[in-house]
XYZ file of C-alpha atoms in Angstrom:
228
model
C 161.899 33.171 33.935
C 159.551 32.672 36.956
C 156.900 34.920 35.294
C 157.137 33.098 32.102
C 156.660 29.557 33.668
C 153.777 30.974 35.739
C 152.216 32.335 32.589
C 152.800 29.161 30.630
C 151.336 27.013 33.339
C 148.291 29.321 33.569
C 147.595 29.082 29.776
C 147.925 25.223 29.953
C 145.421 25.105 32.729
C 143.056 27.234 30.817
C 143.367 25.360 27.585
C 143.122 21.915 28.966
C 139.324 21.923 29.739
C 138.665 23.375 26.209
C 140.453 20.542 24.519
C 139.207 17.728 26.694
C 135.584 19.034 26.185
C 135.413 18.176 22.520
C 133.700 14.932 22.033
C 132.005 12.679 19.472
C 129.153 10.318 19.556
C 130.502 7.391 17.457
C 129.577 4.298 19.516
C 126.055 2.528 19.221
C 124.393 1.593 22.408
C 121.588 -1.012 22.386
C 119.406 -1.844 25.331
C 121.990 -0.286 27.664
C 124.961 -2.159 26.306
C 127.710 -0.979 23.785
C 127.675 -2.864 20.435
C 130.651 -2.765 18.355
C 133.447 -0.221 18.765
C 134.123 3.429 17.436
C 132.503 3.774 14.113
C 131.475 0.148 13.688
C 127.926 1.181 13.047
C 128.216 5.054 12.969
C 129.337 6.822 9.781
C 132.857 8.080 10.178
C 133.183 11.861 9.859
C 136.313 13.663 8.627
C 136.798 16.228 11.155
C 137.604 13.739 14.069
C 136.390 14.915 17.512
C 136.374 18.517 16.604
C 132.782 20.139 16.790
C 131.107 21.700 13.868
C 129.841 25.390 14.058
C 127.155 27.422 12.304
C 129.117 26.983 9.014
C 127.195 23.709 8.488
C 123.607 24.860 9.290
C 122.777 25.226 5.642
C 124.895 22.344 4.425
C 124.180 18.739 3.913
C 127.054 18.098 6.454
C 124.421 18.953 9.050
C 122.947 15.518 8.444
C 125.630 13.344 9.871
C 128.692 15.623 10.152
C 131.411 16.552 7.830
C 132.544 13.634 5.586
C 130.126 11.219 7.075
C 128.446 9.856 4.020
C 126.905 6.660 2.640
C 129.588 4.046 1.998
C 131.101 1.075 3.874
C 129.592 1.501 7.379
C 128.008 -1.599 8.775
C 124.183 -1.612 9.543
C 123.244 -2.972 12.956
C 120.455 -5.474 12.218
C 119.185 -6.428 15.712
C 117.075 -3.521 16.753
C 113.320 -4.146 17.685
C 110.842 -1.208 18.046
C 110.401 -0.591 21.599
C 114.179 -1.196 22.275
C 116.381 1.240 24.038
C 118.903 2.756 21.573
C 121.579 5.430 21.794
C 125.124 6.692 21.240
C 128.188 6.733 23.386
C 131.075 8.997 23.306
C 134.482 7.964 22.209
C 137.478 7.197 24.533
C 135.265 7.096 27.645
C 134.729 10.825 27.535
C 131.855 12.729 29.137
C 129.638 15.655 27.743
C 131.298 18.589 29.204
C 129.318 21.458 27.664
C 125.990 22.407 28.972
C 123.222 22.149 26.225
C 120.469 20.080 24.864
C 120.442 16.707 23.260
C 118.403 15.301 20.241
C 117.757 12.224 18.291
C 116.328 12.433 14.790
C 115.468 9.563 12.461
C 115.191 9.097 8.629
C 113.771 6.011 7.154
C 115.829 4.787 4.010
C 113.911 3.868 0.768
C 116.202 0.807 0.734
C 119.398 -0.119 2.305
C 120.526 2.588 4.613
C 124.196 2.000 3.637
C 123.204 3.523 0.302
C 121.024 6.378 1.636
C 122.268 10.031 1.602
C 119.705 11.240 4.017
C 118.052 13.600 1.617
C 114.534 12.042 2.701
C 112.214 13.208 5.526
C 113.648 13.392 9.127
C 111.705 13.440 12.448
C 112.770 14.397 15.796
C 112.165 11.358 18.037
C 113.598 12.564 21.454
C 115.026 15.696 23.044
C 116.546 16.543 26.273
C 116.280 20.217 27.344
C 117.048 22.065 30.567
C 115.326 21.013 33.775
C 116.838 23.841 35.756
C 118.521 26.941 35.207
C 119.967 27.086 31.593
C 123.064 28.944 32.675
C 124.146 26.380 35.189
C 125.654 22.974 34.125
C 123.433 21.336 36.716
C 120.473 22.498 34.941
C 121.065 20.071 31.875
C 120.502 16.394 32.222
C 122.935 15.567 29.428
C 125.897 17.375 31.249
C 128.280 14.944 32.566
C 126.974 11.869 30.872
C 128.735 9.450 28.568
C 125.761 8.390 26.566
C 122.519 9.636 25.313
C 119.874 6.943 25.119
C 116.093 6.780 24.528
C 113.300 4.042 24.043
C 112.009 3.575 20.361
C 108.366 3.921 19.717
C 106.682 0.672 19.159
C 104.683 2.192 16.288
C 107.633 2.641 13.947
C 107.651 1.033 10.567
C 110.043 -1.753 9.999
C 112.973 -0.953 7.959
C 116.479 0.670 7.749
C 117.035 3.988 9.301
C 119.753 6.644 9.982
C 119.697 7.494 13.554
C 121.010 11.014 14.164
C 122.200 11.796 17.572
C 123.281 15.390 18.384
C 124.363 17.465 21.223
C 124.603 21.330 21.182
C 126.909 22.938 23.564
C 128.101 26.418 23.687
C 127.517 27.112 19.989
C 129.060 23.895 18.840
C 127.198 21.136 17.182
C 128.312 17.529 17.762
C 126.397 14.892 15.738
C 126.797 11.570 14.170
C 124.543 8.964 12.401
C 124.344 5.376 13.179
C 122.844 2.787 10.607
C 120.156 0.498 12.180
C 117.604 -1.932 11.087
C 114.293 -2.041 12.978
C 111.856 -4.871 13.040
C 108.655 -5.696 15.080
C 107.092 -2.336 14.834
C 103.311 -2.130 14.405
C 103.928 0.211 11.344
C 101.034 2.470 12.384
C 103.158 5.600 12.891
C 103.172 8.476 10.445
C 105.713 10.812 11.978
C 104.684 14.391 12.066
C 106.088 17.006 11.737
C 108.761 15.836 9.335
C 111.736 17.975 8.032
C 114.634 18.050 5.626
C 118.117 18.467 6.720
C 119.501 21.108 6.307
C 116.372 23.100 7.106
C 115.987 22.328 10.785
C 117.936 25.268 12.127
C 118.782 28.803 11.083
C 121.926 30.628 12.244
C 119.872 33.053 14.244
C 117.933 30.427 16.262
C 117.893 31.521 19.994
C 118.843 27.940 20.825
C 122.041 28.185 18.884
C 123.026 31.780 19.912
C 121.973 31.455 23.727
C 124.800 32.755 26.091
C 124.983 29.862 28.472
C 127.817 31.621 30.496
C 126.371 34.980 31.109
C 122.969 35.159 29.571
C 119.651 35.107 31.240
C 116.020 34.168 30.487
C 114.561 30.884 29.409
C 116.063 28.539 26.789
C 114.321 27.920 23.574
C 114.929 24.425 22.171
C 115.834 24.574 18.383
C 114.540 22.502 15.667
C 111.016 20.929 15.087
C 108.869 19.657 17.871
C 109.308 16.031 18.850
C 107.158 13.927 16.224
C 103.923 12.459 17.257
C 104.221 8.668 16.827
């Protein structure tokens, strides 16, 4: 009985971090403050806080996550080019996997609430390792509860999908917020642009890197950050 209890406790201790390290970026941040609640301005996925894996790399689910499609999600109207924007994790969780963070954007041809994300996407921000890629301390996103960046002032006005993504230990965590941007100069012609799916392959070094026992440098996946 003692052995069984000890084994049960050990399994529980080993399992707890794995369960708690699942997270989802489903709350919009604007100029450093939370706006709305969970999924108010973020398309709701069907796999709750569970991550996606390489099975979605070649699927349209890679755009905004499984089940997160155009529909009834509200569009946040109050964003100006040059504002700080981002996403926050649900339930006051923290990013507990080492790995890179990204934001991609895609301008809708009309109302973003009707847009399926089949147009052009550009990477507007990324956060890679600033130290050893096999150490949690080498990743600026580790232990954070938000990912945020400053929008370029050169963006065209309009409605956009804002796709936030964190990749950790072969898991993809991504969500899309719906935002309307005004006040931009409109001079930006983002380059490069990509389609999603199409930004990753299953063999990308940045998706197969061994954070816990690997060596060498980390290669950021996806296209380069767009020139704006």
